[in-house]
Coordinates of N, CA and C and ligand atoms in Angstrom, one line a residue:
M47 N -45.6 5.6 -25.9 CA -46.4 6.1 -25.3 C -46.3 4.7 -24.0
K48 N -46.2 4.2 -23.3 CA -45.6 3.5 -22.2 C -47.4 2.8 -22.1
S49 N -47.4 1.6 -22.2 CA -48.6 1.1 -21.9 C -48.0 -0.1 -20.7
I50 N -48.9 -0.2 -19.7 CA -48.8 -1.7 -18.7 C -49.9 -2.8 -19.3
I51 N -49.8 -2.8 -20.8 CA -50.0 -4.3 -20.9 C -49.4 -4.4 -21.7
R52 N -48.6 -6.0 -21.8 CA -47.9 -6.7 -22.2 C -47.6 -7.5 -23.3
K53 N -46.5 -7.4 -24.0 CA -46.6 -7.9 -25.8 C -47.1 -9.2 -25.7
R54 N -47.3 -9.8 -24.2 CA -47.4 -11.3 -24.3 C -49.1 -11.2 -24.3
T55 N -49.1 -10.2 -23.9 CA -51.1 -10.2 -23.5 C -51.4 -9.6 -24.5
Y56 N -50.7 -8.6 -25.1 CA -51.8 -8.2 -26.7 C -51.8 -9.6 -27.9
Q57 N -50.3 -10.7 -27.7 CA -50.5 -11.4 -28.5 C -51.8 -12.3 -27.7
A58 N -52.3 -12.7 -26.8 CA -53.5 -13.6 -26.5 C -54.6 -12.6 -27.3
I59 N -55.0 -11.8 -26.5 CA -56.0 -10.7 -27.7 C -55.9 -10.7 -28.8
Y60 N -55.4 -11.0 -29.7 CA -54.7 -11.3 -31.2 C -54.9 -12.6 -31.1
R61 N -55.1 -13.7 -30.3 CA -55.7 -14.8 -30.8 C -56.9 -14.9 -30.0
L62 N -57.2 -14.9 -29.1 CA -59.0 -14.4 -28.9 C -59.5 -14.6 -30.3
L63 N -59.2 -13.2 -30.9 CA -60.3 -12.4 -31.9 C -59.7 -13.0 -33.2
D64 N -59.1 -13.8 -33.1 CA -58.9 -14.4 -34.5 C -60.0 -16.1 -34.8
R65 N -60.0 -15.9 -33.6 CA -61.7 -17.0 -33.6 C -62.5 -16.9 -33.8
V66 N -63.0 -15.3 -33.8 CA -64.0 -15.3 -33.9 C -64.5 -13.8 -35.0
S67 N -65.6 -13.4 -35.7 CA -65.9 -12.9 -36.7 C -67.3 -12.3 -36.6
P68 N -67.3 -10.9 -37.1 CA -68.7 -10.2 -36.6 C -70.0 -11.4 -37.5
L69 N -69.5 -12.1 -39.0 CA -70.3 -12.1 -39.2 C -70.4 -14.1 -39.2
P70 N -71.1 -14.7 -39.2 CA -71.1 -16.3 -40.3 C -69.5 -16.5 -41.0
G71 N -69.9 -15.9 -41.8 CA -69.4 -15.2 -42.8 C -68.6 -14.9 -43.6
D72 N -68.1 -14.4 -44.8 CA -67.2 -13.6 -45.0 C -68.0 -11.9 -44.6
C73 N -67.7 -10.8 -44.1 CA -69.0 -9.8 -44.6 C -68.0 -8.8 -45.8
G74 N -67.3 -8.9 -45.8 CA -66.2 -8.6 -47.2 C -67.0 -8.7 -47.8
L75 N -67.8 -9.7 -48.2 CA -68.4 -10.0 -49.8 C -69.8 -9.2 -49.8
L76 N -70.4 -8.7 -48.6 CA -71.3 -7.6 -48.6 C -71.0 -6.7 -48.8
C77 N -69.6 -5.9 -49.6 CA -69.7 -4.9 -49.7 C -68.4 -4.2 -50.3
G78 N -67.4 -5.4 -50.8 CA -66.2 -5.6 -51.8 C -65.0 -5.0 -50.6
A79 N -65.2 -5.8 -49.6 CA -64.5 -5.2 -48.4 C -63.9 -3.7 -48.4
A80 N -65.1 -3.1 -47.9 CA -64.9 -1.6 -48.1 C -63.8 -1.5 -47.3
C81 N -63.8 -1.8 -46.0 CA -63.0 -0.3 -45.1 C -61.9 -1.3 -45.1
C82 N -61.6 -2.0 -46.4 CA -59.8 -2.0 -47.1 C -59.6 -1.7 -47.6
S83 N -60.8 -1.8 -48.9 CA -60.4 -0.1 -49.8 C -60.4 0.6 -49.5
E84 N -61.0 1.4 -48.5 CA -60.6 2.7 -48.3 C -60.8 2.7 -46.0
P85 N -58.9 2.4 -46.6 CA -58.8 1.7 -45.0 C -58.9 2.9 -43.5
A86 N -59.2 2.0 -43.2 CA -60.5 2.4 -42.4 C -59.4 3.3 -40.9
D87 N -60.7 4.8 -41.1 CA -60.5 5.7 -39.3 C -61.4 4.3 -38.6
L88 N -60.6 4.0 -37.8 CA -61.7 2.9 -36.9 C -62.2 3.1 -36.4
T89 N -61.6 3.7 -35.0 CA -61.8 4.3 -33.9 C -62.2 5.8 -34.1
G90 N -61.8 6.4 -35.0 CA -61.8 8.9 -34.7 C -61.8 9.2 -36.0
D91 N -62.3 9.7 -36.2 CA -61.8 10.7 -37.7 C -60.9 11.6 -37.4
E92 N -61.4 12.9 -36.5 CA -60.3 13.8 -36.4 C -58.7 12.8 -35.6
K93 N -58.9 11.7 -35.5 CA -57.9 11.0 -34.8 C -57.1 11.0 -36.1
L94 N -57.5 11.0 -37.1 CA -56.4 10.2 -38.5 C -57.2 10.8 -40.0
T95 N -58.6 11.3 -40.2 CA -58.8 11.8 -41.5 C -58.2 12.9 -41.4
G96 N -57.8 13.0 -43.2 CA -56.8 14.2 -43.3 C -55.6 14.9 -42.6
E97 N -55.8 14.4 -42.0 CA -53.9 15.3 -40.7 C -53.7 13.7 -41.2
Y98 N -53.1 12.5 -41.2 CA -52.8 11.6 -41.8 C -53.1 11.4 -43.3
G99 N -51.4 12.0 -43.2 CA -51.2 11.8 -44.8 C -51.8 13.1 -45.5
S100 N -52.3 11.8 -46.8 CA -53.0 12.8 -47.3 C -54.4 13.2 -47.3
E101 N -55.1 14.1 -47.2 CA -56.3 14.8 -46.8 C -57.2 13.3 -47.4
T102 N -56.9 12.3 -48.2 CA -57.4 11.4 -48.9 C -57.3 10.1 -48.1
E103 N -56.3 10.2 -47.0 CA -55.5 8.9 -46.8 C -56.1 8.2 -45.7
M104 N -56.6 7.5 -45.4 CA -56.7 7.3 -43.9 C -56.2 5.8 -43.3
G105 N -55.5 5.2 -42.1 CA -55.0 4.4 -41.7 C -55.6 4.1 -40.1
I106 N -54.6 2.9 -39.9 CA -55.9 2.8 -38.1 C -54.8 2.8 -37.1
Y107 N -54.9 3.8 -36.7 CA -54.0 3.8 -35.3 C -53.6 2.8 -34.3
L108 N -52.5 2.6 -33.9 CA -52.2 1.5 -32.9 C -52.9 1.6 -31.3
L109 N -53.3 1.1 -30.9 CA -53.7 1.1 -28.8 C -51.8 1.2 -28.2
P110 N -51.6 1.9 -27.9 CA -50.4 1.8 -27.0 C -49.9 0.7 -26.5
G111 N -48.4 0.2 -27.2 CA -48.3 -0.9 -27.1 C -48.0 -2.0 -27.8
E112 N -49.6 -1.7 -28.6 CA -49.7 -2.7 -29.4 C -48.4 -2.7 -30.9
E113 N -47.7 -1.7 -31.0 CA -46.6 -1.5 -32.1 C -45.7 -3.2 -31.7
K114 N -46.0 -3.4 -30.4 CA -44.3 -4.0 -29.9 C -44.8 -5.8 -30.3
L115 N -46.0 -5.6 -31.6 CA -46.1 -7.2 -32.0 C -45.8 -6.5 -33.1
F116 N -45.4 -5.3 -33.8 CA -44.8 -5.9 -35.5 C -43.0 -5.8 -35.2
T117 N -42.7 -5.8 -36.9 CA -40.9 -5.1 -36.4 C -41.1 -4.0 -37.3
R118 N -41.4 -4.0 -37.8 CA -42.3 -2.1 -39.0 C -41.3 -2.3 -39.9
K119 N -41.3 -4.2 -40.1 CA -41.1 -4.1 -41.5 C -41.7 -4.0 -42.1
E120 N -43.1 -4.9 -41.3 CA -43.9 -5.7 -42.6 C -44.1 -5.5 -43.6
N121 N -44.1 -5.9 -45.2 CA -44.4 -5.3 -46.2 C -46.0 -5.0 -46.4
W122 N -46.2 -5.6 -45.9 CA -48.1 -5.2 -45.6 C -48.6 -3.9 -45.3
L123 N -47.8 -3.2 -44.4 CA -48.0 -2.1 -43.8 C -47.0 -0.9 -43.9
H124 N -48.0 -0.2 -44.0 CA -47.3 1.2 -44.4 C -47.1 2.0 -43.4
W125 N -46.6 2.5 -42.8 CA -45.8 3.2 -41.2 C -46.1 5.0 -41.1
T126 N -46.7 5.4 -39.5 CA -46.0 6.6 -40.0 C -46.3 6.9 -38.3
V127 N -45.1 7.5 -38.2 CA -45.4 7.6 -36.7 C -45.1 9.0 -36.5
E128 N -46.2 9.8 -36.0 CA -46.5 10.9 -35.2 C -46.5 11.6 -33.7
D129 N -47.2 12.2 -33.1 CA -47.2 12.8 -32.2 C -48.8 12.9 -31.6
A130 N -48.9 12.2 -30.4 CA -50.4 12.4 -30.1 C -51.2 13.4 -30.2
E131 N -49.7 14.9 -29.4 CA -50.5 15.8 -29.0 C -50.8 16.6 -30.6
D132 N -51.0 15.9 -31.5 CA -51.1 16.1 -32.6 C -52.2 16.2 -33.4
F133 N -53.1 14.9 -33.0 CA -53.6 14.5 -32.7 C -55.0 14.5 -31.8
D134 N -56.3 14.4 -32.2 CA -57.2 14.4 -31.6 C -57.1 13.1 -30.5
F135 N -56.7 12.9 -30.0 CA -56.4 11.9 -28.3 C -56.1 12.5 -27.1
P136 N -57.2 11.9 -26.0 CA -56.9 12.6 -24.9 C -55.7 13.4 -24.3
D137 N -55.8 14.3 -23.8 CA -54.7 14.6 -23.1 C -53.4 14.2 -22.8
S138 N -53.6 12.5 -21.5 CA -52.4 12.6 -20.8 C -52.0 11.7 -21.8
W139 N -52.4 11.4 -23.6 CA -51.3 11.1 -24.4 C -50.5 11.8 -24.4
H140 N -49.2 11.8 -24.3 CA -47.9 12.4 -24.7 C -47.0 11.4 -25.8
G141 N -46.3 11.7 -27.1 CA -45.5 10.6 -27.3 C -45.8 9.9 -28.7
K142 N -45.6 9.0 -29.0 CA -45.5 9.0 -30.2 C -46.1 7.4 -30.4
I143 N -47.4 8.1 -31.8 CA -48.2 7.2 -32.3 C -48.3 6.7 -33.6
Y144 N -48.6 5.2 -33.8 CA -48.3 5.0 -34.6 C -49.5 4.5 -34.9
F145 N -49.8 4.6 -37.0 CA -50.6 4.8 -37.6 C -49.6 3.5 -38.6
V146 N -50.7 3.1 -39.4 CA -50.2 1.9 -40.4 C -51.8 2.1 -41.3
R147 N -51.4 1.9 -42.4 CA -52.5 1.8 -44.3 C -51.6 1.2 -44.4
C148 N -53.0 -0.1 -44.7 CA -53.0 -1.5 -45.3 C -52.2 -1.5 -46.8
S149 N -51.0 -1.8 -47.1 CA -50.6 -2.0 -48.5 C -51.4 -3.1 -49.1
C150 N -51.6 -3.7 -49.0 CA -51.8 -5.2 -50.2 C -53.4 -5.7 -49.2
A151 N -54.2 -4.9 -49.1 CA -55.5 -5.5 -48.8 C -56.7 -5.9 -49.5
P152 N -57.1 -6.6 -49.6 CA -57.7 -7.4 -48.6 C -56.4 -8.3 -48.3
H153 N -55.6 -8.2 -48.5 CA -55.1 -9.6 -48.8 C -53.9 -10.0 -47.6
C154 N -54.5 -9.4 -46.5 CA -53.3 -9.8 -45.0 C -53.1 -10.8 -44.9
P155 N -52.3 -11.6 -43.2 CA -52.1 -12.0 -43.4 C -53.4 -11.7 -41.6
R156 N -54.1 -12.4 -41.4 CA -54.9 -11.4 -41.1 C -54.8 -11.6 -39.3
E157 N -53.8 -12.5 -39.3 CA -53.3 -13.0 -37.6 C -53.2 -11.6 -36.8
M158 N -52.7 -10.8 -38.4 CA -51.9 -9.9 -37.6 C -52.5 -8.7 -37.6
R159 N -53.6 -9.0 -38.0 CA -54.8 -7.6 -37.9 C -54.5 -7.0 -36.9
P160 N -54.5 -5.5 -37.4 CA -54.0 -4.6 -35.7 C -55.9 -4.4 -35.0
L161 N -55.2 -4.2 -34.2 CA -56.9 -4.9 -33.1 C -58.2 -3.4 -33.8
Q162 N -57.9 -2.4 -34.2 CA -58.7 -1.7 -34.6 C -60.0 -2.2 -35.4
C163 N -59.1 -3.3 -36.3 CA -59.7 -3.7 -37.9 C -59.8 -4.6 -37.0
R164 N -60.4 -5.1 -35.9 CA -60.4 -6.4 -35.8 C -61.9 -6.1 -34.8
F165 N -61.9 -4.8 -34.1 CA -62.8 -4.9 -33.4 C -64.6 -3.8 -34.2
F166 N -63.7 -3.0 -35.3 CA -64.6 -2.7 -36.0 C -66.1 -4.0 -36.6
P167 N -67.3 -3.8 -36.7 CA -67.6 -2.8 -36.3 C -68.4 -1.7 -34.6
L168 N -68.0 -2.9 -33.8 CA -67.8 -2.3 -32.9 C -67.2 -1.0 -32.3
A169 N -67.0 -0.5 -30.7 CA -66.4 0.6 -30.0 C -67.0 0.4 -28.7
P170 N -65.9 0.9 -27.7 CA -66.4 0.8 -26.4 C -67.2 1.6 -26.2
H171 N -68.0 2.3 -25.2 CA -68.2 3.1 -24.9 C -69.0 3.4 -23.7
F172 N -68.5 4.2 -22.7 CA -68.8 4.4 -21.3 C -70.5 5.1 -21.0
T173 N -70.8 4.5 -20.2 CA -72.7 5.0 -20.1 C -72.2 6.2 -19.3
A174 N -73.3 7.1 -18.8 CA -72.9 8.4 -18.2 C -73.3 7.9 -16.6
D175 N -73.6 6.6 -16.6 CA -73.5 5.9 -14.8 C -72.1 5.3 -15.3
G176 N -71.3 5.2 -16.3 CA -69.5 4.0 -15.9 C -69.4 3.0 -16.8
R177 N -70.9 2.1 -17.2 CA -70.8 0.7 -17.3 C -69.8 1.1 -18.7
L178 N -69.2 -0.1 -18.7 CA -68.7 -0.2 -20.1 C -69.4 -0.7 -21.4
V179 N -69.7 -0.5 -21.9 CA -70.4 -1.2 -23.1 C -70.4 -0.7 -24.8
L180 N -70.9 -2.1 -25.8 CA -70.8 -2.4 -26.9 C -71.0 -0.8 -28.1
I181 N -70.7 -0.3 -28.8 CA -71.9 0.2 -29.7 C -71.4 -0.1 -31.1
R182 N -72.5 0.5 -31.8 CA -72.2 -0.2 -33.2 C -71.3 1.5 -34.1
S183 N -70.0 1.3 -34.4 CA -69.1 2.4 -34.4 C -70.1 3.8 -34.9
D184 N -70.1 4.6 -34.9 CA -70.8 5.6 -34.7 C -70.4 7.0 -35.7
L185 N -69.0 6.6 -36.4 CA -67.9 7.4 -36.6 C -68.3 7.6 -38.6
E186 N -67.9 8.7 -38.8 CA -68.3 9.5 -40.2 C -67.4 8.1 -41.0
L187 N -67.9 7.6 -41.6 CA -66.8 7.2 -42.5 C -67.0 7.6 -44.2
P188 N -65.7 7.2 -44.7 CA -66.4 7.5 -46.4 C -66.5 6.4 -47.6
Y189 N -67.4 5.4 -46.4 CA -68.1 3.9 -47.2 C -68.9 3.6 -46.6
V190 N -70.2 2.5 -47.1 CA -71.0 2.5 -46.0 C -71.0 0.9 -45.6
C191 N -70.9 0.8 -44.2 CA -70.3 -0.9 -43.7 C -72.4 -1.3 -43.2
P192 N -72.9 -2.3 -44.4 CA -73.5 -2.6 -44.4 C -74.5 -3.8 -43.6
L193 N -73.3 -3.8 -41.9 CA -73.3 -3.7 -41.0 C -73.4 -3.4 -39.6
I194 N -73.8 -1.6 -40.5 CA -73.4 -0.5 -39.3 C -75.6 -0.4 -40.4
R195 N -75.6 0.3 -41.1 CA -76.7 0.7 -42.3 C -77.5 -1.1 -41.5
D196 N -77.5 -1.3 -41.9 CA -78.7 -2.2 -41.7 C -78.7 -3.2 -40.4
R197 N -77.7 -2.4 -39.4 CA -77.8 -3.2 -37.8 C -78.4 -4.0 -37.9
M198 N -77.0 -5.0 -39.1 CA -77.2 -6.7 -38.8 C -77.2 -7.3 -37.0
E199 N -77.4 -8.7 -37.0 CA -76.6 -9.0 -36.5 C -75.3 -10.0 -36.2
L200 N -74.9 -9.2 -35.1 CA -73.5 -9.8 -34.9 C -73.2 -11.1 -34.2
T201 N -72.4 -11.9 -34.5 CA -72.1 -13.2 -34.1 C -72.4 -13.2 -32.3
P202 N -72.8 -13.7 -31.8 CA -72.0 -13.8 -29.9 C -71.2 -13.5 -29.5
S203 N -70.2 -15.1 -30.4 CA -68.7 -15.4 -29.7 C -68.4 -13.3 -30.9
F204 N -68.5 -13.1 -31.0 CA -67.0 -12.1 -31.6 C -67.9 -10.6 -30.6
I205 N -68.7 -10.6 -30.6 CA -69.7 -9.2 -29.5 C -68.3 -9.9 -28.3
K206 N -68.9 -11.1 -27.4 CA -69.0 -11.4 -26.5 C -66.7 -12.0 -26.1
A207 N -66.7 -11.9 -27.4 CA -64.5 -11.6 -27.1 C -64.5 -10.4 -27.3
T208 N -64.8 -9.1 -27.6 CA -64.7 -8.1 -28.4 C -64.7 -7.9 -27.2
Y209 N -65.6 -7.9 -25.9 CA -66.9 -7.3 -24.7 C -65.0 -7.6 -23.7
T210 N -65.3 -9.0 -23.4 CA -64.0 -9.3 -22.7 C -62.7 -8.4 -23.0
V211 N -62.3 -8.4 -24.5 CA -60.6 -7.9 -24.7 C -60.6 -6.3 -23.9
W212 N -61.9 -5.7 -24.6 CA -62.4 -3.9 -23.7 C -62.1 -4.2 -22.5
T213 N -62.6 -5.0 -21.7 CA -62.5 -5.0 -20.3 C -61.4 -4.7 -19.7
H214 N -60.6 -5.8 -20.3 CA -58.8 -5.6 -20.0 C -58.1 -5.2 -20.7
L215 N -58.1 -4.2 -22.2 CA -58.1 -3.0 -22.3 C -57.9 -1.6 -21.3
I216 N -59.0 -1.3 -21.0 CA -59.1 -0.3 -20.4 C -58.5 -0.9 -18.7
R217 N -57.9 -1.8 -18.5 CA -56.9 -0.7 -17.4 C -56.4 -0.9 -17.5
D218 N -55.6 -0.6 -19.1 CA -54.8 -0.3 -19.1 C -55.1 2.0 -18.7
P219 N -54.4 2.4 -18.0 CA -54.8 4.5 -18.1 C -55.1 5.0 -19.6
L220 N -54.4 4.7 -20.1 CA -54.7 5.6 -21.1 C -55.2 4.8 -22.2
I221 N -55.3 4.0 -22.8 CA -56.5 3.6 -22.6 C -58.6 3.4 -22.4
F222 N -58.3 3.8 -21.1 CA -59.8 4.2 -20.3 C -59.4 5.2 -20.5
D223 N -58.4 6.4 -20.8 CA -58.9 7.4 -21.2 C -59.2 8.3 -22.3
L224 N -59.0 7.4 -23.3 CA -59.2 7.2 -24.7 C -60.8 6.7 -24.7
V225 N -61.8 6.1 -24.1 CA -62.7 6.1 -24.5 C -63.4 6.3 -23.3
V226 N -62.7 6.8 -22.4 CA -63.9 7.7 -21.7 C -63.8 9.1 -22.8
Y227 N -62.4 9.8 -23.3 CA -62.5 10.9 -24.2 C -63.3 10.6 -25.0
D228 N -63.5 9.5 -26.4 CA -64.5 9.0 -27.3 C -66.3 9.1 -26.3
S229 N -66.7 8.6 -25.6 CA -67.8 8.9 -24.8 C -68.0 9.8 -24.6
S230 N -67.4 10.5 -24.7 CA -67.7 12.4 -23.7 C -68.4 12.8 -24.9
F231 N -67.8 12.5 -26.4 CA -68.8 13.4 -26.9 C -70.1 12.8 -28.1
R232 N -70.6 11.5 -26.6 CA -72.6 10.7 -27.3 C -72.8 11.1 -26.2
E233 N -73.7 11.3 -26.3 CA -74.9 10.9 -25.7 C -75.3 10.0 -25.6
D234 N -76.2 8.7 -24.4 CA -75.9 7.6 -24.0 C -77.5 7.1 -25.3
G235 N -78.3 8.1 -25.1 CA -79.7 8.0 -25.9 C -79.2 7.8 -28.0
D236 N -77.8 8.2 -27.6 CA -77.5 8.2 -29.0 C -76.6 6.7 -29.2
A237 N -75.8 6.6 -28.8 CA -75.5 5.5 -28.7 C -75.8 3.9 -29.1
D238 N -75.7 3.2 -29.7 CA -76.7 1.9 -30.3 C -75.8 0.7 -30.2
V239 N -76.3 0.3 -28.7 CA -75.6 -0.3 -27.6 C -76.1 -1.9 -28.3
V240 N -74.8 -1.8 -28.6 CA -75.0 -4.0 -28.9 C -75.3 -4.6 -27.6
Y241 N -73.9 -4.8 -26.0 CA -73.7 -5.1 -25.7 C -73.4 -4.3 -24.2
P242 N -73.4 -5.2 -22.9 CA -74.4 -6.2 -22.9 C -75.8 -4.9 -22.6
Y243 N -76.9 -5.0 -22.6 CA -78.3 -4.4 -22.2 C -78.7 -4.8 -20.7
F244 N -78.2 -3.1 -20.3 CA -78.8 -3.1 -18.1 C -80.1 -3.1 -18.3
Ligands
LIG235 S1 -66.7 -4.8 -41.3 FE1 -68.5 -3.6 -42.3 S2 -66.8 -2.2 -44.6 FE2 -65.6 -3.8 -43.7 S3 -65.9 -5.6 -45.0 FE3 -67.6 -6.0 -42.9 S4 -68.9 -5.6 -44.0 FE4 -67.6 -4.6 -45.2
LIG236 S1 -55.8 -4.9 -41.8 FE1 -56.4 -6.1 -43.3 S2 -58.9 -6.3 -43.0 FE2 -57.9 -4.4 -41.9 S3 -58.4 -3.7 -43.3 FE3 -56.1 -4.0 -43.5 S4 -56.6 -4.9 -44.8 FE4 -58.5 -4.7 -44.5

Protein backbone atom coordinates (compact mmCIF):
# COMPACT_ATOMS: atom_id res chain seq x y z
CA MET A 1 0.00 0.00 0.00
CA LYS A 2 1.19 3.47 -0.80
CA SER A 3 2.17 5.48 2.22
CA ILE A 4 3.08 9.15 2.30
CA ILE A 5 5.44 8.46 5.20
CA ARG A 6 9.00 8.25 3.97
CA LYS A 7 11.54 5.70 4.98
CA ARG A 8 13.63 8.33 6.71
CA THR A 9 10.62 9.46 8.73
CA TYR A 10 10.04 5.91 9.88
CA GLN A 11 13.73 5.68 10.76
CA ALA A 12 13.46 8.86 12.84
CA ILE A 13 10.39 7.44 14.58
CA TYR A 14 12.28 4.25 15.40
CA ARG A 15 15.15 6.30 16.83
CA LEU A 16 12.79 8.36 18.96
CA LEU A 17 11.07 5.28 20.33
CA ASP A 18 14.42 3.55 20.93
CA ARG A 19 14.95 5.99 23.77
CA VAL A 20 11.80 5.20 25.71
CA SER A 21 10.07 2.23 27.27
CA PRO A 22 6.81 1.71 29.16
CA LEU A 23 8.57 1.29 32.51
CA PRO A 24 11.94 2.50 33.78
CA GLY A 25 13.05 -1.16 33.83
CA ASP A 26 12.31 -4.15 31.64
CA CYS A 27 8.59 -4.81 31.87
CA GLY A 28 9.23 -8.27 30.42
CA LEU A 29 10.53 -9.31 33.83
CA LEU A 30 7.00 -8.89 35.21
CA CYS A 31 5.43 -11.42 32.90
CA GLY A 32 8.17 -13.50 31.29
CA ALA A 33 7.91 -11.33 28.19
CA ALA A 34 4.41 -12.63 27.58
CA CYS A 35 3.80 -10.52 24.51
CA CYS A 36 6.93 -11.99 22.91
CA SER A 37 6.26 -15.60 23.74
CA GLU A 38 2.76 -15.22 22.37
CA PRO A 39 3.66 -12.84 19.56
CA ALA A 40 1.12 -10.21 20.08
CA ASP A 41 -1.95 -9.33 18.17
CA LEU A 42 -0.99 -5.86 19.06
CA THR A 43 -3.57 -3.77 17.42
CA GLY A 44 -6.49 -5.79 16.23
CA ASP A 45 -7.86 -9.20 16.93
CA GLU A 46 -9.56 -10.15 13.68
CA LYS A 47 -6.69 -8.47 11.91
CA LEU A 48 -4.58 -11.38 12.90
CA THR A 49 -6.02 -13.93 15.24
CA GLY A 50 -7.01 -17.11 13.53
CA GLU A 51 -6.62 -15.57 10.14
CA TYR A 52 -2.91 -15.30 10.02
CA GLY A 53 -1.09 -18.57 9.73
CA SER A 54 -2.67 -21.23 11.89
CA GLU A 55 -5.45 -20.66 14.38
CA THR A 56 -2.95 -20.27 17.16
CA GLU A 57 -0.37 -18.17 15.41
CA MET A 58 -0.46 -14.46 15.67
CA GLY A 59 1.79 -11.73 14.57
CA ILE A 60 2.33 -8.05 14.20
CA TYR A 61 1.26 -6.21 11.10
CA LEU A 62 3.40 -3.42 9.80
CA LEU A 63 1.94 0.00 9.17
CA PRO A 64 1.76 1.04 5.51
CA GLY A 65 5.29 1.78 4.33
CA GLU A 66 6.98 0.47 7.46
CA GLU A 67 8.19 -2.53 5.47
CA LYS A 68 10.68 -0.16 3.80
CA LEU A 69 12.82 -0.47 6.91
CA PHE A 70 13.32 -4.19 6.40
CA THR A 71 14.96 -6.39 3.79
CA ARG A 72 12.57 -9.29 4.45
CA LYS A 73 15.64 -11.44 4.89
CA GLU A 74 15.91 -10.82 8.62
CA ASN A 75 16.44 -14.20 10.21
CA TRP A 76 14.57 -13.21 13.37
CA LEU A 77 11.34 -12.46 11.53
CA HIS A 78 8.96 -14.73 9.72
CA TRP A 79 7.11 -12.79 7.04
CA THR A 80 3.70 -13.25 5.53
CA VAL A 81 2.26 -11.04 2.83
CA GLU A 82 -1.51 -10.82 2.64
CA ASP A 83 -4.21 -8.78 0.97
CA ALA A 84 -5.59 -6.06 3.21
CA GLU A 85 -9.08 -6.77 1.91
CA ASP A 86 -8.99 -10.21 3.51
CA PHE A 87 -8.52 -8.80 7.00
CA ASP A 88 -10.22 -6.46 9.37
CA PHE A 89 -8.88 -3.17 8.04
CA PRO A 90 -10.54 0.02 6.80
CA ASP A 91 -12.17 0.00 3.37
CA SER A 92 -9.48 2.35 2.09
CA TRP A 93 -6.84 -0.32 2.65
CA HIS A 94 -6.17 -2.15 -0.58
CA GLY A 95 -3.27 -4.30 -1.62
CA LYS A 96 -0.42 -5.90 0.23
CA ILE A 97 -0.05 -5.88 3.95
CA TYR A 98 2.92 -7.33 5.77
CA PHE A 99 2.68 -9.48 8.87
CA VAL A 100 5.69 -10.54 10.89
CA ARG A 101 6.22 -13.08 13.61
CA CYS A 102 9.29 -12.98 15.81
CA SER A 103 11.18 -16.23 15.57
CA CYS A 104 13.79 -15.52 18.23
CA ALA A 105 11.60 -13.83 20.82
CA PRO A 106 12.38 -12.18 23.10
CA HIS A 107 15.95 -11.79 21.86
CA CYS A 108 15.27 -9.56 18.92
CA PRO A 109 17.38 -6.64 17.71
CA ARG A 110 15.59 -4.07 19.82
CA GLU A 111 16.34 -1.18 17.49
CA MET A 112 14.39 -3.00 14.77
CA ARG A 113 11.25 -3.83 16.70
CA PRO A 114 8.16 -3.04 14.61
CA LEU A 115 6.09 -0.07 15.64
CA GLN A 116 3.14 -2.06 16.87
CA CYS A 117 5.46 -3.73 19.35
CA ARG A 118 6.90 -0.43 20.52
CA PHE A 119 3.54 1.23 21.14
CA PHE A 120 2.13 -1.55 23.28
CA PRO A 121 0.32 -1.32 25.70
CA LEU A 122 -0.84 2.03 24.32
CA ALA A 123 -3.13 2.43 21.35
CA PRO A 124 -4.45 5.51 19.54
CA HIS A 125 -8.08 6.49 19.76
CA PHE A 126 -10.14 9.34 18.33
CA THR A 127 -12.70 10.70 20.75
CA ALA A 128 -16.21 11.40 19.52
CA ASP A 129 -15.20 15.02 18.94
CA GLY A 130 -12.17 13.99 16.90
CA ARG A 131 -9.32 14.40 19.35
CA LEU A 132 -6.42 12.00 19.34
CA VAL A 133 -5.79 10.31 22.68
CA LEU A 134 -3.77 7.33 23.80
CA ILE A 135 -5.58 4.57 25.62
CA ARG A 136 -4.53 1.36 27.23
CA SER A 137 -4.98 -1.36 24.67
CA ASP A 138 -8.41 -2.94 24.97
CA LEU A 139 -7.74 -5.92 22.75
CA GLU A 140 -8.54 -9.42 23.76
CA LEU A 141 -5.14 -10.99 24.11
CA PRO A 142 -4.04 -14.56 24.70
CA TYR A 143 -1.87 -13.43 27.61
CA VAL A 144 -2.09 -11.02 30.51
CA CYS A 145 -0.12 -7.82 30.32
CA PRO A 146 0.46 -6.54 33.87
CA LEU A 147 0.74 -2.99 32.58
CA ILE A 148 -2.89 -3.21 31.49
CA ARG A 149 -4.25 -5.52 34.17
CA ASP A 150 -2.84 -3.43 37.02
CA ARG A 151 -3.19 -0.12 35.20
CA MET A 152 0.43 0.51 36.01
CA GLU A 153 1.83 3.96 35.68
CA LEU A 154 3.78 4.29 32.46
CA THR A 155 6.81 6.50 32.04
CA PRO A 156 5.91 10.02 30.89
CA SER A 157 8.67 9.92 28.26
CA PHE A 158 7.16 6.78 26.71
CA ILE A 159 3.67 8.24 26.70
CA LYS A 160 4.74 11.56 25.21
CA ALA A 161 6.99 10.01 22.55
CA THR A 162 4.24 7.61 21.53
CA TYR A 163 1.73 10.44 21.30
CA THR A 164 4.12 12.56 19.24
CA VAL A 165 4.65 9.67 16.86
CA TRP A 166 0.93 9.13 16.40
CA THR A 167 0.36 12.82 15.66
CA HIS A 168 2.77 12.35 12.74
CA LEU A 169 1.48 8.97 11.64
CA ILE A 170 -2.12 10.09 11.29
CA ARG A 171 -1.06 12.57 8.62
CA ASP A 172 -1.00 9.52 6.39
CA PRO A 173 -4.59 9.05 5.16
CA LEU A 174 -4.39 5.26 5.45
CA ILE A 175 -3.18 5.38 9.02
CA PHE A 176 -5.73 8.07 9.85
CA ASP A 177 -8.42 5.77 8.48
CA LEU A 178 -7.08 2.92 10.59
CA VAL A 179 -7.37 4.92 13.80
CA VAL A 180 -10.84 6.11 12.84
CA TYR A 181 -11.83 2.53 12.08
CA ASP A 182 -10.49 1.06 15.32
CA SER A 183 -11.98 3.93 17.33
CA SER A 184 -15.39 3.32 15.82
CA PHE A 185 -15.68 0.11 17.82
CA ARG A 186 -15.30 1.92 21.14
CA GLU A 187 -17.44 4.28 23.15
CA ASP A 188 -15.40 7.11 24.64
CA GLY A 189 -16.54 6.02 28.08
CA ASP A 190 -15.03 2.57 27.54
CA ALA A 191 -11.62 3.89 26.53
CA ASP A 192 -9.05 3.93 29.31
CA VAL A 193 -7.45 7.21 28.34
CA VAL A 194 -3.85 7.61 29.40
CA TYR A 195 -2.95 10.83 27.59
CA PRO A 196 -3.85 13.59 27.19
CA TYR A 197 -6.72 14.41 29.46
CA PHE A 198 -8.73 17.35 28.23
S1 LIG B 1 4.20 -4.99 27.40
FE1 LIG B 1 3.04 -6.15 28.94
S2 LIG B 1 3.01 -8.28 28.24
FE2 LIG B 1 4.62 -7.21 27.06
S3 LIG B 1 6.53 -7.58 28.20
FE3 LIG B 1 5.68 -5.63 28.96
S4 LIG B 1 4.41 -6.19 30.74
FE4 LIG B 1 4.80 -8.08 29.58
S1 LIG C 1 9.83 -7.45 18.18
FE1 LIG C 1 11.03 -8.23 19.90
S2 LIG C 1 10.09 -7.30 21.72
FE2 LIG C 1 8.61 -7.15 20.03
S3 LIG C 1 7.28 -8.98 20.16
FE3 LIG C 1 8.99 -9.46 18.75
S4 LIG C 1 10.55 -10.43 20.03
FE4 LIG C 1 9.13 -9.36 21.42
